[in-house]
mmCIF file of C-alpha atoms and ligand atoms in Angstrom:
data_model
loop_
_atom_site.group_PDB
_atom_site.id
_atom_site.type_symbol
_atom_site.label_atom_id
_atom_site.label_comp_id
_atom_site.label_asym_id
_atom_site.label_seq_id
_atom_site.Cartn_x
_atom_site.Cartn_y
_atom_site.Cartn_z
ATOM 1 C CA UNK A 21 18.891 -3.440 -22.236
ATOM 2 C CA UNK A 22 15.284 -3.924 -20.769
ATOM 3 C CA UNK A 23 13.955 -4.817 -17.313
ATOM 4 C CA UNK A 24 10.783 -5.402 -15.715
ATOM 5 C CA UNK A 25 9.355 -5.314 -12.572
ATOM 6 C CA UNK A 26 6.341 -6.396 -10.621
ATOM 7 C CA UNK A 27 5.005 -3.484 -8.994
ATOM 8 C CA UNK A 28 3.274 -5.359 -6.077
ATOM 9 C CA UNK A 29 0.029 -4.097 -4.111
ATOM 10 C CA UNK A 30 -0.353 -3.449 -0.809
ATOM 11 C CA UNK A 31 -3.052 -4.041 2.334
ATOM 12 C CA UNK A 32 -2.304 -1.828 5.846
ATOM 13 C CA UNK A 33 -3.108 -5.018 7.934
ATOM 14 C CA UNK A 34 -3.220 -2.359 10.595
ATOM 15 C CA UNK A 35 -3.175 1.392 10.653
ATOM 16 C CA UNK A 36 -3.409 4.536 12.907
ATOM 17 C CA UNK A 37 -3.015 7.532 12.667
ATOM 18 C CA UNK A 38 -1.106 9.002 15.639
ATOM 19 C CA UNK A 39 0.069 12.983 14.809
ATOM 20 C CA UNK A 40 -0.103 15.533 12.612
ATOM 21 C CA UNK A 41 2.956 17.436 11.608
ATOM 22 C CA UNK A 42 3.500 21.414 10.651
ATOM 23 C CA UNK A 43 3.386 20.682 7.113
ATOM 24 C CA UNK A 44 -0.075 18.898 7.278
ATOM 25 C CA UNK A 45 1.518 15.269 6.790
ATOM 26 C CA UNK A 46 0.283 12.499 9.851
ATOM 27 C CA UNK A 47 2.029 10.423 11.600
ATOM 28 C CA UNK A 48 1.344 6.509 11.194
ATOM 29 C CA UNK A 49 1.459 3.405 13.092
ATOM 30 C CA UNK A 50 1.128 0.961 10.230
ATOM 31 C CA UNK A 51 2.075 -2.770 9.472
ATOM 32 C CA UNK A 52 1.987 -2.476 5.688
ATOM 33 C CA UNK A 53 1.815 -6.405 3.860
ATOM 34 C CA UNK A 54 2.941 -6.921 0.038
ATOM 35 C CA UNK A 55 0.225 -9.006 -1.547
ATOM 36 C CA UNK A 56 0.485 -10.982 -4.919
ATOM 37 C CA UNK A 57 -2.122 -8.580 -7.304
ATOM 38 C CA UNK A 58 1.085 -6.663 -9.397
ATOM 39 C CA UNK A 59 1.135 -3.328 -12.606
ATOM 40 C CA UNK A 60 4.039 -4.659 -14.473
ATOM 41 C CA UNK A 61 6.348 -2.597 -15.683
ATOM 42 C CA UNK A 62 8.852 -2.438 -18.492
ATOM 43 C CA UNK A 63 11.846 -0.579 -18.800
ATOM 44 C CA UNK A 64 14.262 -0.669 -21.718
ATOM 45 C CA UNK A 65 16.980 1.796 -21.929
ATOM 46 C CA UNK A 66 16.778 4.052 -25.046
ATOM 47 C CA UNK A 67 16.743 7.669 -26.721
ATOM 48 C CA UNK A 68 16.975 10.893 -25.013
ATOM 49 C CA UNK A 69 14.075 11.079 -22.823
ATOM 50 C CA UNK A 70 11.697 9.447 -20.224
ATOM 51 C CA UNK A 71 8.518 7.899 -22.376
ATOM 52 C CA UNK A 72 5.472 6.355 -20.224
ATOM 53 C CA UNK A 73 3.133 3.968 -22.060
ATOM 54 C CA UNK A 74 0.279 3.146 -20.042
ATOM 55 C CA UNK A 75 -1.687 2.075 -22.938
ATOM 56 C CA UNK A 76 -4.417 4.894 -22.075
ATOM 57 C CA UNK A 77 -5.027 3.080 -19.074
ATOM 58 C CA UNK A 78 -3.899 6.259 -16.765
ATOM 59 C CA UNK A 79 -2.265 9.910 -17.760
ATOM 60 C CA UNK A 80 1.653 9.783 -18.683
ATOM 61 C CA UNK A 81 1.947 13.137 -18.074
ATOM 62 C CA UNK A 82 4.490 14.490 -14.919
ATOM 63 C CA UNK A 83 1.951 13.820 -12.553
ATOM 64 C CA UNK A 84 1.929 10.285 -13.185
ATOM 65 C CA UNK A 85 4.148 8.807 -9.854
ATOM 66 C CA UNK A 86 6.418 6.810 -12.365
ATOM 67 C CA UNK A 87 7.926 10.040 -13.921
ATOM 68 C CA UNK A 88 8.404 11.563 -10.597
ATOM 69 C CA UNK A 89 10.337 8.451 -9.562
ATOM 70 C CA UNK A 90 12.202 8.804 -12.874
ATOM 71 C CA UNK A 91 12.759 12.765 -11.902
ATOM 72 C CA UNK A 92 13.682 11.716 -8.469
ATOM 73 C CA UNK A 93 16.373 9.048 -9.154
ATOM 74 C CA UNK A 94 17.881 11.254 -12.367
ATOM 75 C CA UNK A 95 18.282 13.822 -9.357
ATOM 76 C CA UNK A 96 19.973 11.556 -6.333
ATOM 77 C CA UNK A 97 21.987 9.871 -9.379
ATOM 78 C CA UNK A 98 23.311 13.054 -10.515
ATOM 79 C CA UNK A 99 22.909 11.515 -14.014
ATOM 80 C CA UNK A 100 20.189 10.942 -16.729
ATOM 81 C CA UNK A 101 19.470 8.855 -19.478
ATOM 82 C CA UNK A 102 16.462 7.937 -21.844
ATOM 83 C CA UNK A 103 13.946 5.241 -20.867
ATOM 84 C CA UNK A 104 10.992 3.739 -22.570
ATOM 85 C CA UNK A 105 8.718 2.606 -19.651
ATOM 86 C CA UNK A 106 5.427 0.303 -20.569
ATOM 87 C CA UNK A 107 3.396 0.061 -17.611
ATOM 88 C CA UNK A 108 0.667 -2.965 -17.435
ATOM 89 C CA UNK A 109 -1.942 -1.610 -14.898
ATOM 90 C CA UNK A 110 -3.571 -4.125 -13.022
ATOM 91 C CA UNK A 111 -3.880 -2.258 -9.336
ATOM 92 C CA UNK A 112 -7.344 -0.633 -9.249
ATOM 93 C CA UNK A 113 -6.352 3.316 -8.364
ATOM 94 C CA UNK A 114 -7.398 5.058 -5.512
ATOM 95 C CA UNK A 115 -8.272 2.692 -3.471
ATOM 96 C CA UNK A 116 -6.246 2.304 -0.411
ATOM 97 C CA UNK A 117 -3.661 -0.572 -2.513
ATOM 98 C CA UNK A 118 -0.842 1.496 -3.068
ATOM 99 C CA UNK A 119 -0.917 1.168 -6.884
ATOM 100 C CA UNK A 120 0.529 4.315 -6.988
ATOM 101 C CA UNK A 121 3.121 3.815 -4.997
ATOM 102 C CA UNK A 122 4.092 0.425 -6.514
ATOM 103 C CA UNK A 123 4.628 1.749 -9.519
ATOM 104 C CA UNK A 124 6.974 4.400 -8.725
ATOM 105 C CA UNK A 125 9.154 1.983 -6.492
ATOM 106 C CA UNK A 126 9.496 -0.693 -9.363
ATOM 107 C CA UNK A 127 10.403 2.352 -11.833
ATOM 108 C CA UNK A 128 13.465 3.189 -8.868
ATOM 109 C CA UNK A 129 14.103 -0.397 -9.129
ATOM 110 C CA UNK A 130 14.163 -0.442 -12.680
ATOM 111 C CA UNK A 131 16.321 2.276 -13.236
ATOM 112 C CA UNK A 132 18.909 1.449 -10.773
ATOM 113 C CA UNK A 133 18.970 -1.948 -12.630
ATOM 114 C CA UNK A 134 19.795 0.089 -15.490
ATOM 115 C CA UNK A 135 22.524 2.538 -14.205
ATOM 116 C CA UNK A 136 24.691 -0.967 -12.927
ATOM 117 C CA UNK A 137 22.892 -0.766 -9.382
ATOM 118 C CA UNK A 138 23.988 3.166 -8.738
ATOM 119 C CA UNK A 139 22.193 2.736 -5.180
ATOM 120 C CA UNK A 140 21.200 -0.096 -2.299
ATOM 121 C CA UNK A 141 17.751 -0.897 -1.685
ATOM 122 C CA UNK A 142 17.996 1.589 1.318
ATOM 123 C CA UNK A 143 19.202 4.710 -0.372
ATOM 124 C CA UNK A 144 16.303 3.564 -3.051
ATOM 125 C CA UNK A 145 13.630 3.526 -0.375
ATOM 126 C CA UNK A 146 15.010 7.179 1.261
ATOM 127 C CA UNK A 147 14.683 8.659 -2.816
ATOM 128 C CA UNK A 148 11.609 7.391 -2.815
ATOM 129 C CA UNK A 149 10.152 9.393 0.253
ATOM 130 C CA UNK A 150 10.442 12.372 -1.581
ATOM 131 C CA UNK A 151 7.981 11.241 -4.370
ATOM 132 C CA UNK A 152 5.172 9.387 -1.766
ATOM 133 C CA UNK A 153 4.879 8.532 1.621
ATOM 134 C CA UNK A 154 4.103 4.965 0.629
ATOM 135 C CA UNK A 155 6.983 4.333 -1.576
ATOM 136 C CA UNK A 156 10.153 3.387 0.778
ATOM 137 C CA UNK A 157 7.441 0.432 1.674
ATOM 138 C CA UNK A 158 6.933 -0.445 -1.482
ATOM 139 C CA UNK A 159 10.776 -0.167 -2.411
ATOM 140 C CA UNK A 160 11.412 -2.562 0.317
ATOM 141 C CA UNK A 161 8.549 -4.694 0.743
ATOM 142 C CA UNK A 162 7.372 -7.831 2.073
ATOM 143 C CA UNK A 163 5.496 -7.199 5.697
ATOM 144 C CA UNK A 164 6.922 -4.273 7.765
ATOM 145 C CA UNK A 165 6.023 -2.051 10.701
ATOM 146 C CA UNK A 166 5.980 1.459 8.969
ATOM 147 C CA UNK A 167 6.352 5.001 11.194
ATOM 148 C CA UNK A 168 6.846 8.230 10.720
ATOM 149 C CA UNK A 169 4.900 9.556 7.407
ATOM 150 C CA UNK A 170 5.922 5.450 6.234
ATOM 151 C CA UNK A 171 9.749 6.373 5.652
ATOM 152 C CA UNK A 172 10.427 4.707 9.286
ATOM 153 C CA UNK A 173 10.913 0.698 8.389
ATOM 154 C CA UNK A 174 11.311 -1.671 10.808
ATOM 155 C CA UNK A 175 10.810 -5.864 8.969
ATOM 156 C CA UNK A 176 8.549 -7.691 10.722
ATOM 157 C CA UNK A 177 8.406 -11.960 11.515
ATOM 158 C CA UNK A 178 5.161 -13.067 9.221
ATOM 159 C CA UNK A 179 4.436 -16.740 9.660
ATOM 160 C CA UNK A 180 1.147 -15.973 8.521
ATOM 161 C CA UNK A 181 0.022 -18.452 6.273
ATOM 162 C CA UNK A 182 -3.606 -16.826 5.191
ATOM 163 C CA UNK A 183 -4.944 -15.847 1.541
ATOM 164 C CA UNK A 184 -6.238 -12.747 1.143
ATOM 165 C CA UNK A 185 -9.499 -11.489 -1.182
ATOM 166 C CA UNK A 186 -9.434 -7.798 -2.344
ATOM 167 C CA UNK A 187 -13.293 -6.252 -2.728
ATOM 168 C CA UNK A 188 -13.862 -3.118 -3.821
ATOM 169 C CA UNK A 189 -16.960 -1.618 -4.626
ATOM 170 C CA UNK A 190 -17.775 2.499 -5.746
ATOM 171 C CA UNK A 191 -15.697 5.464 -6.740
ATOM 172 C CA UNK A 192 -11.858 5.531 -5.465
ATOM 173 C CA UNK A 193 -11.538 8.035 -1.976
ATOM 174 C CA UNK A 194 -9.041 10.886 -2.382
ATOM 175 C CA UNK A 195 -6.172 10.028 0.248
ATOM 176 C CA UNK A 196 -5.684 13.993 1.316
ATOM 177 C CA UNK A 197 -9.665 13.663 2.482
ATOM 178 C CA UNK A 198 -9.257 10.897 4.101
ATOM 179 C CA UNK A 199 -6.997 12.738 6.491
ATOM 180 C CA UNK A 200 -8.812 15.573 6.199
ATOM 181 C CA UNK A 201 -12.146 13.969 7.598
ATOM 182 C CA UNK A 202 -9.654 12.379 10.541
ATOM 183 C CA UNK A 203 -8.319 16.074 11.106
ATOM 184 C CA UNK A 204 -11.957 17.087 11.436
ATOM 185 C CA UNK A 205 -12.581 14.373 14.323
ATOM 186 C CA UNK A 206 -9.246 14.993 16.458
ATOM 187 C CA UNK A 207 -8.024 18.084 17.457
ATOM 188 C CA UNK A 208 -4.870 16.037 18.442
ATOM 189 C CA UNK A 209 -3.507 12.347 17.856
ATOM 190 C CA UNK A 210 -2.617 11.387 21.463
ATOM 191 C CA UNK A 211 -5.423 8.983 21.564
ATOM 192 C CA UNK A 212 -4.965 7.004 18.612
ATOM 193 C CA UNK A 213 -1.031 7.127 19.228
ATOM 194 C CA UNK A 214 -1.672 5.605 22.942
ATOM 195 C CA UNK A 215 -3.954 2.791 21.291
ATOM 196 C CA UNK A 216 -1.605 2.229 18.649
ATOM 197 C CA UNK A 217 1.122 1.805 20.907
ATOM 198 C CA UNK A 218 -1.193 -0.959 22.931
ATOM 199 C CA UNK A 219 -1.919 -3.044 20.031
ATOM 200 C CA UNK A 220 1.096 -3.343 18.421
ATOM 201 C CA UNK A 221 2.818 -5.924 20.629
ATOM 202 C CA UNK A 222 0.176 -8.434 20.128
ATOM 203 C CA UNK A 223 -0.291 -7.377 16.497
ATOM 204 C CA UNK A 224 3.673 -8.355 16.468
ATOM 205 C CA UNK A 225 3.307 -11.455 18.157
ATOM 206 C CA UNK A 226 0.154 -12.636 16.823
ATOM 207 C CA UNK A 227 2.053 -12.106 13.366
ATOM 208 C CA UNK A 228 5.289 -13.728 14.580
ATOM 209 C CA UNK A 229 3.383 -16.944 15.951
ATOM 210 C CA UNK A 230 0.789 -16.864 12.407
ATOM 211 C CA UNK A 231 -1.965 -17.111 14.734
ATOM 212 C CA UNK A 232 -4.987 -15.948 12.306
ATOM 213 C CA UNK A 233 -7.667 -16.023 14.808
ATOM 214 C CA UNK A 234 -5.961 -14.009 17.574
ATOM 215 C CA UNK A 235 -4.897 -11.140 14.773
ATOM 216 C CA UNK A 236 -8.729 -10.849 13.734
ATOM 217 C CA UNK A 237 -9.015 -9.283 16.947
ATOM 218 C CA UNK A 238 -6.501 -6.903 16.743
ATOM 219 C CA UNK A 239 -6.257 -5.678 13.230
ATOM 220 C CA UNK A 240 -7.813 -2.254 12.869
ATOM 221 C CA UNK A 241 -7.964 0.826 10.336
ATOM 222 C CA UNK A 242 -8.184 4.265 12.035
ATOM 223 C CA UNK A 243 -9.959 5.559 8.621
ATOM 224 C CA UNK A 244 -12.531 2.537 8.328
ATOM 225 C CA UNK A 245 -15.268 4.077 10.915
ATOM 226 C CA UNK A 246 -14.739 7.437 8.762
ATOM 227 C CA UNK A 247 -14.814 6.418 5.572
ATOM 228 C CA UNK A 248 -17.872 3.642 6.777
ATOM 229 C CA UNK A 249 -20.364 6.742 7.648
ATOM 230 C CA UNK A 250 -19.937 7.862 3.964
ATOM 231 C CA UNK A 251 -19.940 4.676 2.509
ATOM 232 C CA UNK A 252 -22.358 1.591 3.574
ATOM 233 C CA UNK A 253 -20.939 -0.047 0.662
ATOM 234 C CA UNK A 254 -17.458 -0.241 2.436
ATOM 235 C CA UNK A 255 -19.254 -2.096 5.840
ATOM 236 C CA UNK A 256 -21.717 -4.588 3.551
ATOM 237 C CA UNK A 257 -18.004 -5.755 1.449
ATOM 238 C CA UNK A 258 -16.671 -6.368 4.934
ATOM 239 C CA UNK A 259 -19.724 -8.242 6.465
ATOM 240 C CA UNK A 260 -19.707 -9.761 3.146
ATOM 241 C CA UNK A 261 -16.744 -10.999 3.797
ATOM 242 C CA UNK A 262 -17.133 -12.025 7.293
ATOM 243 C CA UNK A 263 -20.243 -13.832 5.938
ATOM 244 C CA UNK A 264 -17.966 -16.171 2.922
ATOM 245 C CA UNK A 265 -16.064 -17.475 5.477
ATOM 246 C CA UNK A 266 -13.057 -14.546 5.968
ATOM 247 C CA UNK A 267 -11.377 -14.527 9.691
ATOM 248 C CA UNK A 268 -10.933 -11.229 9.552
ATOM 249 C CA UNK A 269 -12.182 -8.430 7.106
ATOM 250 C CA UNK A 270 -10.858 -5.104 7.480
ATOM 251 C CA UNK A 271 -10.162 -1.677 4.564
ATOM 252 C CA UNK A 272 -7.252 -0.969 3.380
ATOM 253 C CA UNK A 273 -5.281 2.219 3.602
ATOM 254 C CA UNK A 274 -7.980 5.020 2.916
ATOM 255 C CA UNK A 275 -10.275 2.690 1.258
ATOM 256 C CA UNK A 276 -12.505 1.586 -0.040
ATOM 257 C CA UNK A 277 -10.644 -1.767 -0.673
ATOM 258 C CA UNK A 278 -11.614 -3.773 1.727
ATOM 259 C CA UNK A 279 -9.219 -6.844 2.277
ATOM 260 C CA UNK A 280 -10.500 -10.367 3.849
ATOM 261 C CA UNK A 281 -8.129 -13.101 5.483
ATOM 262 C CA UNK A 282 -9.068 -16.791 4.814
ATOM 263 C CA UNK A 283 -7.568 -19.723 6.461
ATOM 264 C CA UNK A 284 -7.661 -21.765 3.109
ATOM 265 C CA UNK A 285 -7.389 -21.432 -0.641
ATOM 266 C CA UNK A 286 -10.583 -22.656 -1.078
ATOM 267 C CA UNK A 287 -12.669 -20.808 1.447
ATOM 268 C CA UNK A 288 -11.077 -17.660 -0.496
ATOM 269 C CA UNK A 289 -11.732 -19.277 -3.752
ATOM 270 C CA UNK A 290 -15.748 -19.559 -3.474
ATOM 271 C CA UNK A 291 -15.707 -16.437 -1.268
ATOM 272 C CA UNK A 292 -14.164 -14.505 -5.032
ATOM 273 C CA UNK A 293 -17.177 -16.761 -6.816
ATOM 274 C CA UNK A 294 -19.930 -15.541 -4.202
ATOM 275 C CA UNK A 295 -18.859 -11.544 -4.164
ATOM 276 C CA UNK A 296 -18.440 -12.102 -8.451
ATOM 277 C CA UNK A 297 -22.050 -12.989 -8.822
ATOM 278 C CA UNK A 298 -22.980 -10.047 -6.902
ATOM 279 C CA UNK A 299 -21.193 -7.219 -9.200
ATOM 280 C CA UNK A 300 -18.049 -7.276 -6.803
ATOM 281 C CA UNK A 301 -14.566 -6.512 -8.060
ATOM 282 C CA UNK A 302 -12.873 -9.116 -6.674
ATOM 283 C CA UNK A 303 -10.009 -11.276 -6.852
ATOM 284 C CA UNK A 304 -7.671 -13.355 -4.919
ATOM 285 C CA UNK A 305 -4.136 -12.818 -4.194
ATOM 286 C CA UNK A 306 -1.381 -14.388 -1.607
ATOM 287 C CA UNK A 307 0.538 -11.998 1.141
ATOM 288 C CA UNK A 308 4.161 -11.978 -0.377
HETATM 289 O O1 C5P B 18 2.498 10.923 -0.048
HETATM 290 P P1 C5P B 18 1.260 10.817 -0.861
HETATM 291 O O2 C5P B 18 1.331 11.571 -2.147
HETATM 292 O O3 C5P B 18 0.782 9.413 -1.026
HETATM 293 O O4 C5P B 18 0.119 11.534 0.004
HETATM 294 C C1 C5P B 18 -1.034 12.104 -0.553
HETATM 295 C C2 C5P B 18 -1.633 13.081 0.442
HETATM 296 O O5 C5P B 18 -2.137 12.364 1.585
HETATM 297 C C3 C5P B 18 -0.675 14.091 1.028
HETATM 298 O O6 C5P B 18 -0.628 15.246 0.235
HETATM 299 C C4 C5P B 18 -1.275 14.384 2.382
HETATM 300 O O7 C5P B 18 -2.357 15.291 2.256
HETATM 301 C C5 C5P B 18 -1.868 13.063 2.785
HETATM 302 N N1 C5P B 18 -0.954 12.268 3.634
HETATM 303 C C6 C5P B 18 -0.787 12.616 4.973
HETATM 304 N N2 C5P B 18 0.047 11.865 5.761
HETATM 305 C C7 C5P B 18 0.666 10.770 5.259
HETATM 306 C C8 C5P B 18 0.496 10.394 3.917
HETATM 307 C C9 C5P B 18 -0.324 11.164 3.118
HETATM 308 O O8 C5P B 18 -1.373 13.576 5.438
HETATM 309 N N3 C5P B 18 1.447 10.051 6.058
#
């Protein structure tokens, strides 16, 4: 028996950063958004062992996030069995898309397919917090207000009916120095957590009523101003952005993706044409 599954991508529309815990994990404040750029992945059933293809395109070794999914169900479910996973990379890594992340969730999908649907989608979500703090999102997916360390889910109303472009430009940013370089700016949260907590209701509502132009205003990335001061490139994709016609250009996650909002297919269209015949990895995908 084989499955597959679209591991899909993901932009933080917004995100703070509002505590840091003992163990060195933050606290977030994020509305995370599915969009339509996908890894596939392939899962048949077979032999004794998990066996990750990636066709060279990324290391199959246990550090890869697909066999700690694998680990991580086998565990919950209390049983294992062997699986031949093929994994189509498409997600650029390290780059504030949740590639990652997407890929592990689809292999928890995939397996549970496998094992006659062991687990819901919830108890799938809460296995996958122990492999990354984006998983449970990307278990779930679709547009939802994410807490905690991202294991705290609430679904949010998306009338929303924008097209995203994903630009990305430069080496990938290590997540863990991200927060680092965040740590180094705050000796506590409190600030961001009180802002967060101020923007959110219009974020909501803005979201809720699919008003484009009011959301522009509101959408913000706690990491963009940090990452920005290393990175010019990350600011010139945004104002390049701004410049093809996008609404609203912010980064995504720890960067340095930088995700525009169009109002129409076509302004996103010759916006992907314009960045193209500058160098720019970019492409255009829907909010799912
Ligand atoms: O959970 P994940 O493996 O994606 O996180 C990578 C690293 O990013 C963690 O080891 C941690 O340093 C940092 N992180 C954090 N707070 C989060 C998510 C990630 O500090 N909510």
């Amino acid at each position: 028996m084989t499955v597959t599954e679209q591991a899909y991508a993901k932009i933080n529309l917004s995100l703070d950063v509002t505590g840091r815990r003992a163990d060195g994990y933050h606290e977030l404040v994020s509305v995370m958004q599915n969009i339509s750029l996908c890894d596939t992945l392939t899962v048949s059933r077979e032999g004794e062992d998990v066996c990750l293809d990636t066709g060279g395109a990324l290391s199959a070794d246990e550090s890869n996030l697909v066999c700690r999914a694998a680990n991580a169900y086998f565990d919950a479910a209390g049983v294992r069995f062997g699986a031949h996973i093929t994994l189509e990379k498409h997600i650029p890594m390290c780059a504030g898309l949740g590639g990652g992340s997407a890929d592990a969730a689809a292999t928890l999908r995939a397996l549970n397919a496998l094992d006659g649907n062991r687990f819901t989608k919830e108890r799938l979500a809460a296995i996958g917090a122990s492999v990354g703090a984006d998983v449970p999102f990307c278990v779930m997916g679709g547009t939802r207000l994410c807490r905690g360390i991202g294991e705290r889910m609430e679904r949010v109303e998306n009338a929303l009916r924008a097209h995203a472009v994903i630009a990305i430009t430069g080496e990938g940013v290590s997540t863990p120095q991200a927060f680092a370089a965040l740590d180094a700016e705050h000796d506590d949260f409190s600030v961001p957590a009180r802002e967060a907590e101020q923007r959110l209701p219009a974020i909501l509502a803005a979201l809720r009523g699919g008003e484009l132009e009011v959301l522009a205003s509101l959408l913000y990335n706690r990491f963009e101003p940090v990452i920005e001061r290393e990175r010019g490139s990350v600011a010139a994709l945004r104002e390049a952005l701004l410049a093809a016609g996008a609404t609203v250009a912010r980064m995504s996650g720890s960067g340095p993706a930088v995700f525009g909002l169009f109002a129409s297919a076509e302004a996103a269209e010759r916006a992907v044409h314009s960045l193209l015949c500058k160098g720019v990895t970019a492409l255009a995908c829907a909010l799912i």
